[in-house]
XYZ file of C-alpha atoms in Angstrom:
622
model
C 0.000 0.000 0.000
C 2.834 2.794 0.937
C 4.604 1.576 -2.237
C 1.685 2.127 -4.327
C 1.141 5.632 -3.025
C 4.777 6.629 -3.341
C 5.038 5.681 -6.335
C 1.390 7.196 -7.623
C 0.627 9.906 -5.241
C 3.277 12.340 -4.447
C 3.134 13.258 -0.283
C 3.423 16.072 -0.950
C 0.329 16.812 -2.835
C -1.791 14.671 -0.591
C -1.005 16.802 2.335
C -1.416 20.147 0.195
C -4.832 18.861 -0.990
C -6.345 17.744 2.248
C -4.972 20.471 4.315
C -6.008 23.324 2.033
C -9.538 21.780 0.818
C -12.300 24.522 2.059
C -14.078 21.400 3.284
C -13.641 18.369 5.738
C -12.100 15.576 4.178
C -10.220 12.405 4.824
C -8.985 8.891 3.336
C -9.704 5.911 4.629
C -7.405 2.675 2.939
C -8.258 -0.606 3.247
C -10.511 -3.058 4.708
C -10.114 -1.708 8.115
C -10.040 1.876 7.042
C -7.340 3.038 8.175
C -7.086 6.880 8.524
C -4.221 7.901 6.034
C -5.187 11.504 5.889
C -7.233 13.928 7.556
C -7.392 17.431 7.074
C -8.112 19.836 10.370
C -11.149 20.409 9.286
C -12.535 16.981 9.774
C -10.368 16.272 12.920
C -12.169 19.693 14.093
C -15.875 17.695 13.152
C -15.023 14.473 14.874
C -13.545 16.407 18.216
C -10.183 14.531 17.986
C -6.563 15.597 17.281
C -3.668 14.380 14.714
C -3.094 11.344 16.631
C -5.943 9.591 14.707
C -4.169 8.919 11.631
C -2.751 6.268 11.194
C -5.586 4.202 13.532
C -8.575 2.165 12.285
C -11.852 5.254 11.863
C -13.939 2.834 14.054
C -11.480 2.681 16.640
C -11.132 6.688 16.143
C -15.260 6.960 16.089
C -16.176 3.807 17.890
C -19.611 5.642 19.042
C -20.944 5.656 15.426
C -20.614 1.861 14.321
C -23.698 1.191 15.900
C -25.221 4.334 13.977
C -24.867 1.971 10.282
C -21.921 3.090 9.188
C -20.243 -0.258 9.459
C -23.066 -0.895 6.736
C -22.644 1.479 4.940
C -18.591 1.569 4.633
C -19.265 -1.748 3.517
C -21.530 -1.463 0.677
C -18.825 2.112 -0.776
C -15.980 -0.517 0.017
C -16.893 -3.939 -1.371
C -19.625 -3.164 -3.392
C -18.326 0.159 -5.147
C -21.579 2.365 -4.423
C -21.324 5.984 -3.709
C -22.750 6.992 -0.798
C -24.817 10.846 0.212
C -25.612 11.797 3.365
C -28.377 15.076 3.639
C -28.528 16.792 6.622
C -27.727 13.071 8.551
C -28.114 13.095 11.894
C -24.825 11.448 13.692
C -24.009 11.462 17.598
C -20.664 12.182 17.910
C -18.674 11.786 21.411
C -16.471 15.323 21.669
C -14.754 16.496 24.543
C -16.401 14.128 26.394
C -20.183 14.226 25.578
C -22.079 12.382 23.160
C -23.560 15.274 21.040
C -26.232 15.082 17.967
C -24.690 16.784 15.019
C -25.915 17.058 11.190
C -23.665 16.534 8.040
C -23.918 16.344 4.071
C -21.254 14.254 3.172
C -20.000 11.735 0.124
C -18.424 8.805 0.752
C -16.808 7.970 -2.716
C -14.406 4.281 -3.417
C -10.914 4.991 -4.208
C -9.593 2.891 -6.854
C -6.227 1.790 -7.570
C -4.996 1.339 -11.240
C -6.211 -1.919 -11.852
C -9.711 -0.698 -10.671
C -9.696 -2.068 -7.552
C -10.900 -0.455 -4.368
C -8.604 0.361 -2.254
C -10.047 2.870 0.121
C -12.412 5.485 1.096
C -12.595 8.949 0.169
C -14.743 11.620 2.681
C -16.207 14.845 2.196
C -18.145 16.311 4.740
C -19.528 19.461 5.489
C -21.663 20.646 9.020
C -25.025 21.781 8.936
C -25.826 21.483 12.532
C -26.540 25.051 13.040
C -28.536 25.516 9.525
C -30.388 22.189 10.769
C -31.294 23.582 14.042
C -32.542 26.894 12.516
C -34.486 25.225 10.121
C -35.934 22.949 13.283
C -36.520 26.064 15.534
C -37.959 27.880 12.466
C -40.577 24.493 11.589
C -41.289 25.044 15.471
C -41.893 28.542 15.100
C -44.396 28.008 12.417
C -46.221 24.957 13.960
C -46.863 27.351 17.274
C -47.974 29.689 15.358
C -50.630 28.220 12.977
C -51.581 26.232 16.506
C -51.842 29.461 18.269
C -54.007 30.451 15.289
C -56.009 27.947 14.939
C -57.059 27.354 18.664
C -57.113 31.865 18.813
C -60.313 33.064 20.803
C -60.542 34.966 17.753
C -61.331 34.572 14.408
C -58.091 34.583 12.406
C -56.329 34.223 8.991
C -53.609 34.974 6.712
C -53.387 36.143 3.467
C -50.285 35.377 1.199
C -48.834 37.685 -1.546
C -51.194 41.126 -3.252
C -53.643 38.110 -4.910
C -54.837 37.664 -1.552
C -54.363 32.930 -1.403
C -55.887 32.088 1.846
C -53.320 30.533 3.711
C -54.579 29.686 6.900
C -58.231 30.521 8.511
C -58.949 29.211 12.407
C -62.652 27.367 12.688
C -63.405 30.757 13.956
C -62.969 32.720 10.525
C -64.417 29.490 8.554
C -67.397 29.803 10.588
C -67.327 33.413 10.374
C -67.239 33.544 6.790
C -70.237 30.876 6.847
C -67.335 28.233 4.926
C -65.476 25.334 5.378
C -61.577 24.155 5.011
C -62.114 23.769 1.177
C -61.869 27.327 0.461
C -57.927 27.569 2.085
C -55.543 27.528 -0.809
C -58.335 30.205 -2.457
C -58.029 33.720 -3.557
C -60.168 35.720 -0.780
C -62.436 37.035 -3.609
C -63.195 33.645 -5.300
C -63.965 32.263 -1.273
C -66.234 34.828 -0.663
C -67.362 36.785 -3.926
C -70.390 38.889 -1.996
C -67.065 40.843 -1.046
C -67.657 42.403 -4.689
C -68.685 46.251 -4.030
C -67.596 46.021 -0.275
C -63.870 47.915 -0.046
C -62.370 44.707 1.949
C -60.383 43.169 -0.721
C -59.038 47.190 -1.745
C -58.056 47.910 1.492
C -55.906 44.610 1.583
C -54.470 45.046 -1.448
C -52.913 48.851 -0.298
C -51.543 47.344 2.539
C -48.915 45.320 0.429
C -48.387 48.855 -1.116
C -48.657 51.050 2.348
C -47.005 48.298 4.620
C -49.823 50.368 7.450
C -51.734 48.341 9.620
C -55.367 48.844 9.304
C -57.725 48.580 12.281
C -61.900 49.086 12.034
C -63.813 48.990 15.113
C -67.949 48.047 14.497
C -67.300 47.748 10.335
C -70.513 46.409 8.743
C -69.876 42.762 6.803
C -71.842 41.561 4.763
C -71.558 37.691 4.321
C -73.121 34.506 2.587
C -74.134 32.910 5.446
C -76.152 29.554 5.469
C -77.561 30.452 1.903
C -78.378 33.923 2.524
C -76.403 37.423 2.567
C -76.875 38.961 6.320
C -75.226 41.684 8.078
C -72.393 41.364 10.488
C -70.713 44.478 12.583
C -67.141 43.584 13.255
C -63.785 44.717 15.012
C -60.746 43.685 12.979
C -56.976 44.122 12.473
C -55.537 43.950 9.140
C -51.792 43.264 10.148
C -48.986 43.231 7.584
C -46.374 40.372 7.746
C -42.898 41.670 6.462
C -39.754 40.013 5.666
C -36.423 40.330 6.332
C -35.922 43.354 3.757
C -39.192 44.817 5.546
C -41.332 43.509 2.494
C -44.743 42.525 2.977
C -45.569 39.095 2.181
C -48.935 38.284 4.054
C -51.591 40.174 6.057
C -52.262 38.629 9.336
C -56.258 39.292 9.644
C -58.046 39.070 13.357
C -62.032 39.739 14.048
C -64.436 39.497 16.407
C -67.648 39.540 15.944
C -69.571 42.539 17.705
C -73.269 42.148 15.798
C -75.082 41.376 19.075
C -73.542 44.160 21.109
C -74.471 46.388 18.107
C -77.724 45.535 17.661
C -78.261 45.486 21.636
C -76.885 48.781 21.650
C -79.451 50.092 18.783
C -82.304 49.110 20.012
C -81.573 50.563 23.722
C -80.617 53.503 21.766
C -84.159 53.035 20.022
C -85.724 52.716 23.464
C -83.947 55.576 24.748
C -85.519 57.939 21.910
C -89.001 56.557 22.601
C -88.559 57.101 26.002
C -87.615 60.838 25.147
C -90.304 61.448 22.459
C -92.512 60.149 25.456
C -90.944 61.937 28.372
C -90.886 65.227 26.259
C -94.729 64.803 25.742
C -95.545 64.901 28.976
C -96.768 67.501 30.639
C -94.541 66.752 33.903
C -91.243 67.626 34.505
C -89.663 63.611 33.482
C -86.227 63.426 34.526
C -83.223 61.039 34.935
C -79.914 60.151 36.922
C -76.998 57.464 37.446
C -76.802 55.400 39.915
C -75.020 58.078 42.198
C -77.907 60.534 41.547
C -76.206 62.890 38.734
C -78.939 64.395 36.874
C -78.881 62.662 33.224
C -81.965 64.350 31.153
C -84.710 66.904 31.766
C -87.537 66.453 29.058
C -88.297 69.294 26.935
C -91.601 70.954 29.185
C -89.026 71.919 32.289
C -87.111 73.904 29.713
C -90.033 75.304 28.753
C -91.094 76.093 32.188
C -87.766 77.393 33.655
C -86.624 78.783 30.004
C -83.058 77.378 31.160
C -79.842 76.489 28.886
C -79.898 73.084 27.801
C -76.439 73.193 28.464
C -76.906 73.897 31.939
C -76.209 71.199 34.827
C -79.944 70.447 35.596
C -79.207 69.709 39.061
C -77.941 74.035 39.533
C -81.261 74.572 37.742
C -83.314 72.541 40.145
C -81.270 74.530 42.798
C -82.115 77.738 41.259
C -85.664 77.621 41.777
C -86.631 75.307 44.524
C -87.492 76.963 47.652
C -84.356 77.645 49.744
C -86.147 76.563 52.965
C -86.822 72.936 51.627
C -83.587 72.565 50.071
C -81.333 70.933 52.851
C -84.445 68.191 53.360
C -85.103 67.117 50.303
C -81.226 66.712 49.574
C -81.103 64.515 53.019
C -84.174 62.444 51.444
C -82.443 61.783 47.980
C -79.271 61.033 49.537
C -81.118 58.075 51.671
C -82.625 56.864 48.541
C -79.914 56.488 46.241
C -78.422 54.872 49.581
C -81.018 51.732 50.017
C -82.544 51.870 46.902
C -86.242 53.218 48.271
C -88.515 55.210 45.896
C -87.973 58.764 46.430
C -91.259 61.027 46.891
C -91.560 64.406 48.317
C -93.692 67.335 48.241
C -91.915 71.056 47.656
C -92.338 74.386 46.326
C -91.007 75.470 42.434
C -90.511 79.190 41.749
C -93.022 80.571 39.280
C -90.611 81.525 36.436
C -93.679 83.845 35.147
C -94.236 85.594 38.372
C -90.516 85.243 40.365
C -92.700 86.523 43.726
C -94.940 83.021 43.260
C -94.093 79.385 44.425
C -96.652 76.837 43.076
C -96.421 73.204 44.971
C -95.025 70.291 43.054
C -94.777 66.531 43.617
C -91.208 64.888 43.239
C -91.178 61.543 42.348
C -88.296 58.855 41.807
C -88.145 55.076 41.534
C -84.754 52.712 40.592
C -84.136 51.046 37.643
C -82.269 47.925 38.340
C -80.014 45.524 36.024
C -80.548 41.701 35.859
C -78.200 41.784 39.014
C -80.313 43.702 40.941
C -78.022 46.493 41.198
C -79.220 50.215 40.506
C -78.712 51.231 36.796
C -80.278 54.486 36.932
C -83.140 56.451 38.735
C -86.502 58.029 36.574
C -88.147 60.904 38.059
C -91.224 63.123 37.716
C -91.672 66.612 39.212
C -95.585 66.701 38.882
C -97.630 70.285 39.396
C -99.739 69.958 42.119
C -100.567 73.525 43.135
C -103.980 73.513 41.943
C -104.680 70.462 43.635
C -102.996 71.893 46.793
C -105.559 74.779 46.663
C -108.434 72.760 46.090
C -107.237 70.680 49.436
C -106.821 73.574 51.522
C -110.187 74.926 50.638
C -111.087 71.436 51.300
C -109.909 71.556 54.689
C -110.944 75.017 55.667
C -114.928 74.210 54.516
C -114.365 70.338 56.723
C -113.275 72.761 59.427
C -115.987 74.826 59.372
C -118.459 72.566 58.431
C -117.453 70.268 61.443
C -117.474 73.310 63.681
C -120.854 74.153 62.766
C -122.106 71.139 63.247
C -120.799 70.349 66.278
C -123.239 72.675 67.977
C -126.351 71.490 66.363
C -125.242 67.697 67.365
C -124.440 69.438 70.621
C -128.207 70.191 71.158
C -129.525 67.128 69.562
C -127.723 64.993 71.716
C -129.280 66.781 74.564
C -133.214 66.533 73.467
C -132.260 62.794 72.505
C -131.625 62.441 75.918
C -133.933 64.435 77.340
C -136.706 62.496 75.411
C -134.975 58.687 76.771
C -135.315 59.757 80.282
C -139.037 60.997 79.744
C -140.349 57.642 78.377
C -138.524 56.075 80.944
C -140.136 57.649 83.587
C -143.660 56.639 81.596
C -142.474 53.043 81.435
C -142.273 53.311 77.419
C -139.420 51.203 77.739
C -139.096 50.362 73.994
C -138.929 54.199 72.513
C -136.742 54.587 74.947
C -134.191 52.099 73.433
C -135.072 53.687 70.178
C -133.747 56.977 71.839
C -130.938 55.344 73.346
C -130.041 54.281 70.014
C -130.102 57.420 68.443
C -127.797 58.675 70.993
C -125.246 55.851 70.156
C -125.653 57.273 66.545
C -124.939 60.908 67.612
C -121.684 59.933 69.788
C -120.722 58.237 66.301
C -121.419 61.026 64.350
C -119.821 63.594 67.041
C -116.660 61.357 66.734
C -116.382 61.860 62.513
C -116.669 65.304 63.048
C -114.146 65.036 65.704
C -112.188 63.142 63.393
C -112.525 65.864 60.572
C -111.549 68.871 62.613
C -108.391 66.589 63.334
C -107.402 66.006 60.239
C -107.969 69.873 59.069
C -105.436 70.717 62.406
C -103.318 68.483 60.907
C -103.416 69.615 57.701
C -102.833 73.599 58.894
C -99.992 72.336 61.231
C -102.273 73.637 64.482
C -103.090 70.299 66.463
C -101.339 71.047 69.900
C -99.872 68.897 72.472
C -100.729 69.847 76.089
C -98.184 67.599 77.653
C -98.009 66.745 81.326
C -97.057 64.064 83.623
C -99.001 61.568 84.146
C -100.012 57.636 85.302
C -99.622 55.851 82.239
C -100.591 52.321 83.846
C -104.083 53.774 85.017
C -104.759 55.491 81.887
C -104.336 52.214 79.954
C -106.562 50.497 82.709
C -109.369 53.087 81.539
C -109.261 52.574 78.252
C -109.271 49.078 78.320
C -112.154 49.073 80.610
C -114.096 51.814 78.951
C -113.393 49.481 75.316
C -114.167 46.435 77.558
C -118.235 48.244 78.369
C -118.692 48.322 73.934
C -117.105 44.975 72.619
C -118.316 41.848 72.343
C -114.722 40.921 71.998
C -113.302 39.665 75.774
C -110.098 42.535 75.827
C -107.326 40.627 77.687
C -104.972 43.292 79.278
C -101.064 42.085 79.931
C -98.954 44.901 81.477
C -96.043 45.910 83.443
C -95.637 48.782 85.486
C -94.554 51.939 83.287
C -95.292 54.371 85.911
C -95.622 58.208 85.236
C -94.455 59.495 81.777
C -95.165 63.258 80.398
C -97.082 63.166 76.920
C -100.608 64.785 76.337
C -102.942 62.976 78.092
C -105.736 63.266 75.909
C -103.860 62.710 72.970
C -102.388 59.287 73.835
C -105.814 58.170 75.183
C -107.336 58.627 71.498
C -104.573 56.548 70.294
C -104.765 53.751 72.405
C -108.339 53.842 71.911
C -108.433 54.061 68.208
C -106.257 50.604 67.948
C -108.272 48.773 70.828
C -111.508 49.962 68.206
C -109.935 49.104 65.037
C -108.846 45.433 66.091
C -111.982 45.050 67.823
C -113.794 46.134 64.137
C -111.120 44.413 61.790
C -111.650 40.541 63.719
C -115.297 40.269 63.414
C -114.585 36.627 63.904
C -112.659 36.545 66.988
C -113.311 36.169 70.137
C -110.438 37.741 71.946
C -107.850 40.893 71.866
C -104.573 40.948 73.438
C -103.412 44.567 75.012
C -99.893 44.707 76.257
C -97.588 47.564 77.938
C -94.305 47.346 78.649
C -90.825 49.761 78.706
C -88.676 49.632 75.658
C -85.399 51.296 76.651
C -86.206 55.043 77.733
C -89.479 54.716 75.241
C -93.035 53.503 76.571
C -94.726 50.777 74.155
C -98.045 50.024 73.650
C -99.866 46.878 71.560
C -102.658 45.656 70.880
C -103.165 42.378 68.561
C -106.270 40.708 67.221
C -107.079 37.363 65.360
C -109.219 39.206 62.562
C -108.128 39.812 58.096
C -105.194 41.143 58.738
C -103.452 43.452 56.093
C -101.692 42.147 53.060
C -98.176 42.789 53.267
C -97.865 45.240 49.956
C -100.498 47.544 51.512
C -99.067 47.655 55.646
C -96.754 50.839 54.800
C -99.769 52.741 53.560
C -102.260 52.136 56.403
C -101.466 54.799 58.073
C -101.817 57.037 55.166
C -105.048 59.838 55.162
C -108.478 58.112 54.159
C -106.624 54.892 53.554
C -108.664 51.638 53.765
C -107.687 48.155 53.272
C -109.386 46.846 50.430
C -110.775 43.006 50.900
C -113.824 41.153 50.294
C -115.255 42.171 53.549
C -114.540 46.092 52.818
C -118.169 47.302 53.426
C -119.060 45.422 56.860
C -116.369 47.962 58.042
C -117.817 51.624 58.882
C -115.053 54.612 58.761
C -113.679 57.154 56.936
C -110.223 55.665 57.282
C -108.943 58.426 59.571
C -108.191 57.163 62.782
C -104.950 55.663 61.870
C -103.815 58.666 60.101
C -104.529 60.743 63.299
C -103.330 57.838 65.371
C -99.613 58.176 63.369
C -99.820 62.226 63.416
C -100.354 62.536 67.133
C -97.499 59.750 67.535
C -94.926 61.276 65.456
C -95.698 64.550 67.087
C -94.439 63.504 69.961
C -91.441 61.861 68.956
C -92.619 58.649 68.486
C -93.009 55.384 66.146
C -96.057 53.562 65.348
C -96.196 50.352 63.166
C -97.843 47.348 62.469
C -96.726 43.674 62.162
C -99.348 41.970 60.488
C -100.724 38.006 58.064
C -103.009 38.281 56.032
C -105.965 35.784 57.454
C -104.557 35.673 60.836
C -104.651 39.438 62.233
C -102.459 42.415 63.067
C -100.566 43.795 65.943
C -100.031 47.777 66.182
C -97.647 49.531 68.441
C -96.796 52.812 69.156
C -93.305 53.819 70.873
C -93.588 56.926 72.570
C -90.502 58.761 75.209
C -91.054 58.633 78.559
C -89.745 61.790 79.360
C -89.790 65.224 77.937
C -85.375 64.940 78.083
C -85.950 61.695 75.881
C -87.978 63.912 73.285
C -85.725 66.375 72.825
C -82.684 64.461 72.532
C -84.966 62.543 69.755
């Protein structure tokens, strides 16, 4: 073998052309492939120095016989066959670690003169790092169509100006009302009802512009199970550029909006209705948030007030309110928008016709809630009531005079009535005397309307007075119960503890106490029995009284004690009244600075109870 190369192959030219060949190379002579030559190149490859020639390669490289080399060595040796490794992925053992590398390589026979192989020629060249770019690249790609395709939002791209579709998420396929077939497509061929929509235009300047191009509620319209319908959208057109800052694609996101655009016109459509509405009105509608900023006045206050639309309507409504009710109703409002409770109030308006002239209005406000149950906003009404205010006030003076002036005809009547009972007593005309007797009753009942009446009128006028002094409360209830106890068929059982003296108007908490002992007494025509009870709450006197009789249904127990209120039922008109004595019952009660309620099933009876101080210290620190 040395002979043949020395006298063939000059030494000198084998070392010249492996060490100055630009790539790796080596030969490998005989059977057992001895490493005659290796350039630094491909010592550099394999990770070992230039004390491998000379030494069999697998001895050299004994990690890659079980890689198929042996194989293959064997078939370039023996059986003449060229042999090309692409990109070939080899684990080489360098500097102590067994590392995967990539090559394209050519392993080639070497023949001697008389054609016969004597060796193994190599070529090799690394393409690890190109490999591994290409693998990260791949990688790259594959996240990205996944990330794509599994987006929360409809997606696609769109390669070079003729717009092929070359990827579309299940999203955009559904979007576009299409399936996988039309990927590969131009965008105008997929969907041709694009034709007169400026979609495919804008695209196309994109690859011109290179400017992203973003639309926020853009109408679509779309071929959509067999029929063109309108979509609203947001979208991003998104160009992709290369390295030279070319654009080769347009990344295109959506999401479909319709719903919220449709929702949004037809509250909008609501909302004018609302206003054509409010405006023909002829009160004062109005609106606020949640946190009771004034939204919308309809178009009659500006007609009343002549103020600037422009204006904050809450400074208008401060402008002509009367200053003396301002602080309340403010302190009402507040506790409104704070639980939620309709808002209603009674107040004076400055006559913008006559500035000298405050007519009486009726404010009005109830919450609009969300599906949540959470306060959206409030809608008000400011309603003139002046005329009806005048109308009540004459009302009241011609009840006050009319009861006065009756009272003294009744006075008189009462007195012949009587006068006439004891006469045919005394002639033993025992039945017109009951007759007389009765009409008495009927007088006292009258006398007590009237009563009633003039009441309500003091009321009304602010001029019913409290005489308070000290007094037993414990004997007063005693009498009450006992005089109640003479008229009811009803058996009146009395449960008290000792209150002792408390200062209140006498008078006036006697009415009370008899008005509820009367009404449960009237409202349980069924019963047999009424419970009264005293006891001390605190520093506060209470008083109850409970009955077995209809009770009050549970929508109507906060306006029971309202003026001329009556519970409506099916047994309305077995119950005499003008519906006054609870009204009076609550005024005298809350004049003294006091509670009165009711606890009450409907079918099973009531209990009312009125909290009153005990002493006058306790009322004015209320």
């Amino acid at each position: 073998m040395k002979s043949f190369i020395e006298q063939n192959i000059s030494q000198e030219s084998l070392i010249t052309l492996f060490s100055q060949a630009p790539v790796a190379m080596c030969l490998l002579l005989g059977k057992d492939l001895i490493i005659e030559n290796a350039n630094p190149q491909i010592l550099e490859l394999w990770g070992r120095d230039s004390s491998s020639i000379g030494q069999p390669l697998f001895d050299v490289l004994p990690e890659i016989k079980s890689q198929g080399f042996v194989e293959i060595f064997e078939n370039v040796y023996h059986k003449g066959e060229v042999f090309k490794g692409n990109k070939l992925s080899i684990f080489l053992e360098k500097f102590g670690n067994l590392e995967e590398h990539f090559f394209d390589f050519i392993y080639s026979p070497v023949y001697h003169v008389d054609k016969k192989i004597i060796g193994v020629s190599v070529v090799a060249t690394e393409v690890t790092d190109q490999v591994m770019s290409e693998r990260k690249l791949r990688e790259s790609e594959y996240r990205f169509e996944d990330l794509i395709k599994n987006s929360d939002y409809s997606t696609a791209i769109y390669r070079s100006d003729d717009l092929y579709i070359e990827l579309a998420n299940d999203l955009m396929l559904k979007t576009w009302g299409k399936d996988a077939s039309v990927i590969g497509t131009k965008l105008e061929d997929a969907l041709p009802e694009l034709e007169g929509q400026p979609f495919i235009g804008i695209l196309k300047d994109i690859f011109k512009t290179g400017q992203t191009y973003t639309a926020t509620e853009d109408r679509v319209d779309l071929m959509v199970d067999g029929k063109l319908q309108t979509y609203y959208f947001n979208f991003s057109y998104k160009p992709i550029k290369n390295q030279n800052g070319e654009v080769y694609a347009i990344h295109n996101m959506a999401v479909d909006v319709t719903d919220l655009v449709i929702a949004r016109k037809e509250i909008q459509q609501r909302e004018e209705k609302f206003r054509d509405l409010a405006d023909s009105m002829p009160q004062f509608v109005w609106t606020c948030d949640k946190d009771g900023k004034m939204t919308y006045m309809n178009d009659n206050w500006y007609r009343y007030t002549g103020f600037d639309r422009e204006e904050d309507p809450a400074i208008g409504v401060k402008k002509i309110i009367h200053p003396n009710v301002y602080a309340e109703v403010e302190t009402i409002w507040e506790e409104s928008l704070k639980t939620g409770n309709s808002f209603e109030m009674e107040y004076q308006f400055l006559d913008p016709s006559n500035p000298e002239i405050y007519r009486w209005f009726l404010g009005r406000a109830v919450a609009a809630f969300d599906d949540s149950g959470n306060i959206k906003q409030w809608i008000g009404t400011f309603t003139d009531i002046d005329d009806f205010k005048q109308l009540q006030t004459q009302k009241d003076n011609f009840l006050g005079i009319a009861s006065h002036e009756l009272k003294t005809p009744l006075t008189s009547l009462k007195i012949y009535t009587q006068f006439i009972e004891k006469n045919l007593v005394r002639q033993n005309d025992l039945k017109n005397a009951q007759v007389a007797r009765k009409m008495d009753d009927q007088i006292d009942l009258l006398t007590n309307l009237i009563s009633d009446l003039l009441d309500v009128t003091k009321i009304q006028n602010g001029k019913i007075q409290l005489n308070e002094s000290e007094f037993d409360f414990d004997q007063l209830a005693e009498e009450i119960v006992a005089e109640q106890q003479m008229s009811a068929r009803h058996k009146i059982t009395f449960n008290h503890s000792e209150v002792g003296k408390i200062f209140s108007d006498r008078h006036r908490v006697s009415q009370v106490m008899s008005n509820l002992i009367s009404n449960a007494v009237k409202y349980s025509p069924d019963a047999d029995e009424v419970i009264v009870s005293t006891n001390l709450v605190g520093d506060h006197v209470r008083f109850c009284v409970k009955d077995f009789g209809i009770g009050i249904p549970e929508d109507k127990q906060k306006k029971i004690f309202e003026q001329y209120y009556r519970v409506s039922n099916a047994k309305e008109h077995t119950f005499p009244g003008l519906g006054l004595g609870l009204y009076i019952s609550s005024e005298i009660i809350k004049r003294t600075g006091g509670r009165i309620y009711v606890t009450s099933n409907e079918e099973k009876g009531s209990d009312f109870c009125f909290e009153i101080p005990k002493s006058k210290n306790v009322q004015q620190n209320a």
